[in-house]
Amino acid sequence: MTTLHDLLEAHVDAGTLPGAVGLVARGDQVEVAAVGAQEVGGGAPMARDSIFRVASITKSVTAAALLILVEERRIALDDPIGMWLPELGKPVVVRTPASPVDDVVPADRPITVFDVLASQAGYGFPSDFTLPAVQELFTVQKDGRVPSNFPPADEWMAALGRIPLLYQPGAAWLYDTCSVLQGVLISRVTGQPLPEFLTERILGPLGMVDTAAAEQPKSGAGHAGRPSAPAAVGDGLAGAVPQVTTRMRKAPY
């Protein structure tokens, strides 16, 4: 039977990736394997506690943070987000998904907190990137893997507010943009940068001391691939973009 180590090593040997760490657990049985190197071309060997950039997994963490505010009644699911994001208080929608960005109609209703949580606000990426409104969104929605590329939150929100929705609020699921909106919404409701709120309310209480919005280097610990570190807490919109780094400890979180 192929072991986890053999499975990961096959990908490393094929050149698919320089190294990998894997964990499989079932009941009390836990298998962990670390293979390859932390950087392309060699370098330090991959280790169980190597630091990795976590990408879209952070979307669920950010959504959980917003639900904390719902649970505390600081915000409600049916609240219009325009209460905190006035830039999106009176959205317009392209007449059809294929319409030019200047062929718009008023939104049927306001965008709500639920719409943002469900990724159904009308902003985001469908399967067809050639649609005019999507092309326009690309001018604002930067690569989330590099949060420092984003402008300050107020500037980003103002630019987003000038772009029409692709669909009416609640009408369709679209990828990515709503997660950034969740981060901005949390920051504006709480008056805190998103990384600070995540650490205070989620990561800290769960004991996730090696998970943060920026790398927290420790003696002897390596950073897999060494991507450019996310921007510091509170650095413009980077403080609202859901990106963290994390390492595996002795017990999986």
Short mmCIF file of C-alpha atoms in Angstrom, two decimals:
data_model
loop_
_atom_site.label_atom_id
_atom_site.label_comp_id
_atom_site.label_asym_id
_atom_site.label_seq_id
_atom_site.Cartn_x
_atom_site.Cartn_y
_atom_site.Cartn_z
CA MET A 1 0.00 0.00 0.00
CA THR A 2 1.36 3.44 -0.92
CA THR A 3 2.20 5.51 2.13
CA LEU A 4 1.57 9.21 2.46
CA HIS A 5 5.32 9.79 2.22
CA ASP A 6 5.50 7.83 -1.06
CA LEU A 7 2.53 9.71 -2.48
CA LEU A 8 4.01 13.13 -1.75
CA GLU A 9 7.50 12.09 -2.83
CA ALA A 10 6.18 11.04 -6.24
CA HIS A 11 4.98 14.61 -6.86
CA VAL A 12 8.32 16.02 -5.72
CA ASP A 13 10.25 13.60 -7.92
CA ALA A 14 8.06 14.57 -10.89
CA GLY A 15 8.96 18.23 -10.35
CA THR A 16 5.37 19.26 -9.65
CA LEU A 17 6.46 21.00 -6.44
CA PRO A 18 9.73 21.33 -4.50
CA GLY A 19 8.35 19.93 -1.26
CA ALA A 20 5.21 19.15 0.67
CA VAL A 21 3.86 18.37 4.12
CA GLY A 22 0.84 16.13 4.51
CA LEU A 23 -1.29 14.81 7.33
CA VAL A 24 -3.95 12.11 7.32
CA ALA A 25 -5.91 11.36 10.48
CA ARG A 26 -8.63 8.89 11.29
CA GLY A 27 -9.62 8.46 14.89
CA ASP A 28 -6.44 8.08 16.93
CA GLN A 29 -4.37 7.15 13.90
CA VAL A 30 -2.34 10.07 12.51
CA GLU A 31 0.21 9.90 9.71
CA VAL A 32 2.42 12.89 8.94
CA ALA A 33 4.98 13.15 6.17
CA ALA A 34 7.38 15.90 5.09
CA VAL A 35 9.29 15.50 1.83
CA GLY A 36 11.45 17.60 -0.46
CA ALA A 37 12.77 21.11 0.06
CA GLN A 38 11.26 24.42 1.07
CA GLU A 39 12.41 26.22 -2.06
CA VAL A 40 12.62 25.50 -5.77
CA GLY A 41 16.11 24.27 -6.52
CA GLY A 42 16.79 22.88 -3.07
CA GLY A 43 17.67 24.54 0.20
CA ALA A 44 16.39 23.64 3.65
CA PRO A 45 14.43 20.39 3.79
CA MET A 46 10.68 20.61 4.25
CA ALA A 47 9.71 20.06 7.88
CA ARG A 48 6.55 19.38 9.78
CA ASP A 49 6.60 22.92 11.18
CA SER A 50 7.44 24.74 7.93
CA ILE A 51 5.46 27.96 7.40
CA PHE A 52 3.04 28.01 4.46
CA ARG A 53 0.97 30.74 2.89
CA VAL A 54 -2.70 29.88 3.28
CA ALA A 55 -4.90 31.26 0.49
CA SER A 56 -8.60 30.57 -0.04
CA ILE A 57 -8.89 28.57 3.19
CA THR A 58 -8.93 31.98 4.86
CA LYS A 59 -12.30 32.71 3.28
CA SER A 60 -14.03 30.44 5.79
CA VAL A 61 -12.10 32.01 8.67
CA THR A 62 -13.15 35.50 7.59
CA ALA A 63 -16.77 34.38 7.22
CA ALA A 64 -16.64 32.92 10.74
CA ALA A 65 -15.32 36.24 12.02
CA LEU A 66 -18.23 38.09 10.44
CA LEU A 67 -20.66 35.59 11.98
CA ILE A 68 -19.20 36.42 15.39
CA LEU A 69 -20.46 39.97 14.86
CA VAL A 70 -23.85 38.59 13.83
CA GLU A 71 -23.97 36.43 16.95
CA GLU A 72 -23.12 39.44 19.10
CA ARG A 73 -25.86 41.42 17.35
CA ARG A 74 -23.44 44.08 16.21
CA ILE A 75 -24.65 43.38 12.69
CA ALA A 76 -27.59 41.41 11.28
CA LEU A 77 -27.80 39.12 8.27
CA ASP A 78 -30.56 41.19 6.67
CA ASP A 79 -28.81 44.53 7.28
CA PRO A 80 -28.00 46.46 4.09
CA ILE A 81 -24.21 46.70 3.87
CA GLY A 82 -24.60 50.33 2.83
CA MET A 83 -24.89 51.11 6.55
CA TRP A 84 -21.13 50.49 6.80
CA LEU A 85 -20.09 50.46 3.14
CA PRO A 86 -21.87 53.54 1.75
CA GLU A 87 -19.90 53.18 -1.48
CA LEU A 88 -22.20 50.23 -2.26
CA GLY A 89 -25.36 51.79 -0.88
CA LYS A 90 -27.02 52.36 -4.27
CA PRO A 91 -25.66 49.69 -6.62
CA VAL A 92 -26.47 49.39 -10.30
CA VAL A 93 -26.40 46.16 -12.32
CA VAL A 94 -25.55 45.50 -15.96
CA ARG A 95 -28.76 44.80 -17.86
CA THR A 96 -27.50 41.31 -18.79
CA PRO A 97 -24.19 39.67 -17.85
CA ALA A 98 -22.93 40.31 -21.39
CA SER A 99 -24.04 43.96 -21.49
CA PRO A 100 -21.54 46.84 -21.71
CA VAL A 101 -20.71 48.44 -18.37
CA ASP A 102 -22.67 51.57 -19.28
CA ASP A 103 -25.89 49.61 -19.93
CA VAL A 104 -27.16 49.36 -16.37
CA VAL A 105 -30.33 49.20 -14.30
CA PRO A 106 -30.85 49.92 -10.59
CA ALA A 107 -30.45 46.98 -8.23
CA ASP A 108 -33.76 45.39 -7.23
CA ARG A 109 -32.84 45.72 -3.56
CA PRO A 110 -29.87 46.64 -1.36
CA ILE A 111 -26.95 44.25 -0.91
CA THR A 112 -27.26 42.61 2.52
CA VAL A 113 -24.78 41.09 4.94
CA PHE A 114 -26.17 37.67 4.00
CA ASP A 115 -25.46 38.35 0.32
CA VAL A 116 -21.82 39.11 1.15
CA LEU A 117 -21.49 36.01 3.33
CA ALA A 118 -23.03 33.84 0.60
CA SER A 119 -20.84 35.39 -2.14
CA GLN A 120 -24.04 36.55 -3.84
CA ALA A 121 -23.61 40.32 -3.64
CA GLY A 122 -23.32 40.58 -7.43
CA TYR A 123 -19.56 41.25 -7.43
CA GLY A 124 -17.02 38.54 -8.20
CA PHE A 125 -15.74 36.23 -10.87
CA PRO A 126 -17.90 33.82 -12.93
CA SER A 127 -16.57 31.14 -15.25
CA ASP A 128 -16.49 33.61 -18.17
CA PHE A 129 -13.80 36.23 -17.60
CA THR A 130 -14.49 37.94 -20.94
CA LEU A 131 -17.72 39.62 -19.78
CA PRO A 132 -17.36 43.43 -19.85
CA ALA A 133 -18.25 43.91 -16.17
CA VAL A 134 -15.75 41.22 -15.18
CA GLN A 135 -13.02 42.87 -17.24
CA GLU A 136 -13.83 46.12 -15.44
CA LEU A 137 -13.65 44.34 -12.08
CA PHE A 138 -10.15 43.14 -12.91
CA THR A 139 -9.00 46.77 -12.80
CA VAL A 140 -9.95 46.91 -9.12
CA GLN A 141 -9.81 43.33 -7.82
CA LYS A 142 -6.08 42.70 -7.50
CA ASP A 143 -4.32 39.40 -6.92
CA GLY A 144 -5.26 38.44 -3.36
CA ARG A 145 -2.00 36.51 -2.95
CA VAL A 146 -0.21 39.87 -2.73
CA PRO A 147 -2.33 42.00 -0.35
CA SER A 148 0.21 44.84 -0.49
CA ASN A 149 -0.92 45.44 -4.10
CA PHE A 150 -4.28 46.67 -2.81
CA PRO A 151 -4.77 50.41 -2.20
CA PRO A 152 -6.14 51.79 1.07
CA ALA A 153 -9.59 50.40 1.86
CA ASP A 154 -11.48 53.64 1.28
CA GLU A 155 -9.83 54.10 -2.12
CA TRP A 156 -10.54 50.49 -3.10
CA MET A 157 -14.17 50.72 -2.02
CA ALA A 158 -14.65 53.95 -3.98
CA ALA A 159 -13.26 52.29 -7.11
CA LEU A 160 -15.40 49.19 -6.62
CA GLY A 161 -18.51 51.32 -6.14
CA ARG A 162 -18.07 52.72 -9.66
CA ILE A 163 -18.27 49.23 -11.21
CA PRO A 164 -21.73 47.75 -11.89
CA LEU A 165 -22.80 44.45 -10.41
CA LEU A 166 -22.76 41.47 -12.74
CA TYR A 167 -25.98 40.05 -11.24
CA GLN A 168 -28.74 41.33 -9.01
CA PRO A 169 -28.04 40.91 -5.28
CA GLY A 170 -28.79 37.33 -4.22
CA ALA A 171 -29.16 36.06 -7.79
CA ALA A 172 -25.85 34.25 -8.36
CA TRP A 173 -22.75 32.94 -6.61
CA LEU A 174 -19.54 34.64 -7.72
CA TYR A 175 -15.99 34.00 -6.59
CA ASP A 176 -13.61 36.04 -4.45
CA THR A 177 -14.70 39.68 -4.19
CA CYS A 178 -17.23 39.10 -1.41
CA SER A 179 -14.50 37.71 0.84
CA VAL A 180 -12.61 40.99 0.58
CA LEU A 181 -15.86 42.85 1.25
CA GLN A 182 -16.30 40.74 4.39
CA GLY A 183 -12.87 41.85 5.57
CA VAL A 184 -13.63 45.53 4.96
CA LEU A 185 -17.03 45.14 6.62
CA ILE A 186 -15.47 43.58 9.74
CA SER A 187 -12.91 46.36 9.92
CA ARG A 188 -15.50 49.11 9.65
CA VAL A 189 -17.96 47.57 12.11
CA THR A 190 -15.28 46.88 14.73
CA GLY A 191 -12.91 49.75 14.07
CA GLN A 192 -10.07 47.18 13.97
CA PRO A 193 -7.87 45.90 11.13
CA LEU A 194 -9.01 42.43 10.09
CA PRO A 195 -5.77 40.65 11.16
CA GLU A 196 -6.07 42.15 14.63
CA PHE A 197 -9.69 41.02 14.97
CA LEU A 198 -8.89 37.52 13.69
CA THR A 199 -6.06 37.12 16.19
CA GLU A 200 -8.11 38.48 19.09
CA ARG A 201 -11.32 36.57 18.46
CA ILE A 202 -10.40 33.39 16.54
CA LEU A 203 -6.72 32.52 16.22
CA GLY A 204 -5.72 33.44 19.77
CA PRO A 205 -8.60 31.67 21.56
CA LEU A 206 -7.96 28.53 19.48
CA GLY A 207 -4.27 28.51 20.38
CA MET A 208 -3.23 28.98 16.74
CA VAL A 209 -0.08 30.83 17.75
CA ASP A 210 1.69 30.10 14.46
CA THR A 211 -1.12 31.45 12.28
CA ALA A 212 -1.15 35.16 11.49
CA ALA A 213 -1.64 37.73 8.75
CA ALA A 214 2.13 38.13 8.49
CA GLU A 215 4.85 35.58 9.08
CA GLN A 216 5.84 35.16 12.72
CA PRO A 217 9.35 33.68 12.38
CA LYS A 218 10.60 31.32 15.04
CA SER A 219 14.08 30.01 15.58
CA GLY A 220 14.73 26.99 13.36
CA ALA A 221 11.46 27.23 11.45
CA GLY A 222 11.52 27.58 7.70
CA HIS A 223 9.15 29.28 5.31
CA ALA A 224 8.07 27.03 2.45
CA GLY A 225 8.72 28.73 -0.87
CA ARG A 226 9.44 32.02 0.91
CA PRO A 227 6.74 34.07 -0.87
CA SER A 228 6.73 37.78 -0.26
CA ALA A 229 5.24 38.33 3.18
CA PRO A 230 1.74 39.81 3.42
CA ALA A 231 1.57 43.48 4.31
CA ALA A 232 1.72 44.48 7.94
CA VAL A 233 -1.44 44.72 9.99
CA GLY A 234 -3.38 47.84 9.12
CA ASP A 235 -1.44 48.62 5.94
CA GLY A 236 -4.26 49.96 3.80
CA LEU A 237 -6.64 47.37 2.36
CA ALA A 238 -4.07 44.69 3.13
CA GLY A 239 -5.46 44.83 6.65
CA ALA A 240 -8.79 43.62 5.25
CA VAL A 241 -7.63 41.03 2.73
CA PRO A 242 -8.06 37.49 4.07
CA GLN A 243 -4.52 36.03 3.87
CA VAL A 244 -2.55 34.29 6.60
CA THR A 245 0.49 32.09 7.05
CA THR A 246 0.42 29.02 9.23
CA ARG A 247 2.46 26.04 10.37
CA MET A 248 1.42 22.54 11.51
CA ARG A 249 2.02 21.79 15.16
CA LYS A 250 1.97 18.48 17.00
CA ALA A 251 -1.81 18.38 17.02
CA PRO A 252 -3.78 19.41 13.91
CA TYR A 253 -6.10 22.37 14.47
#
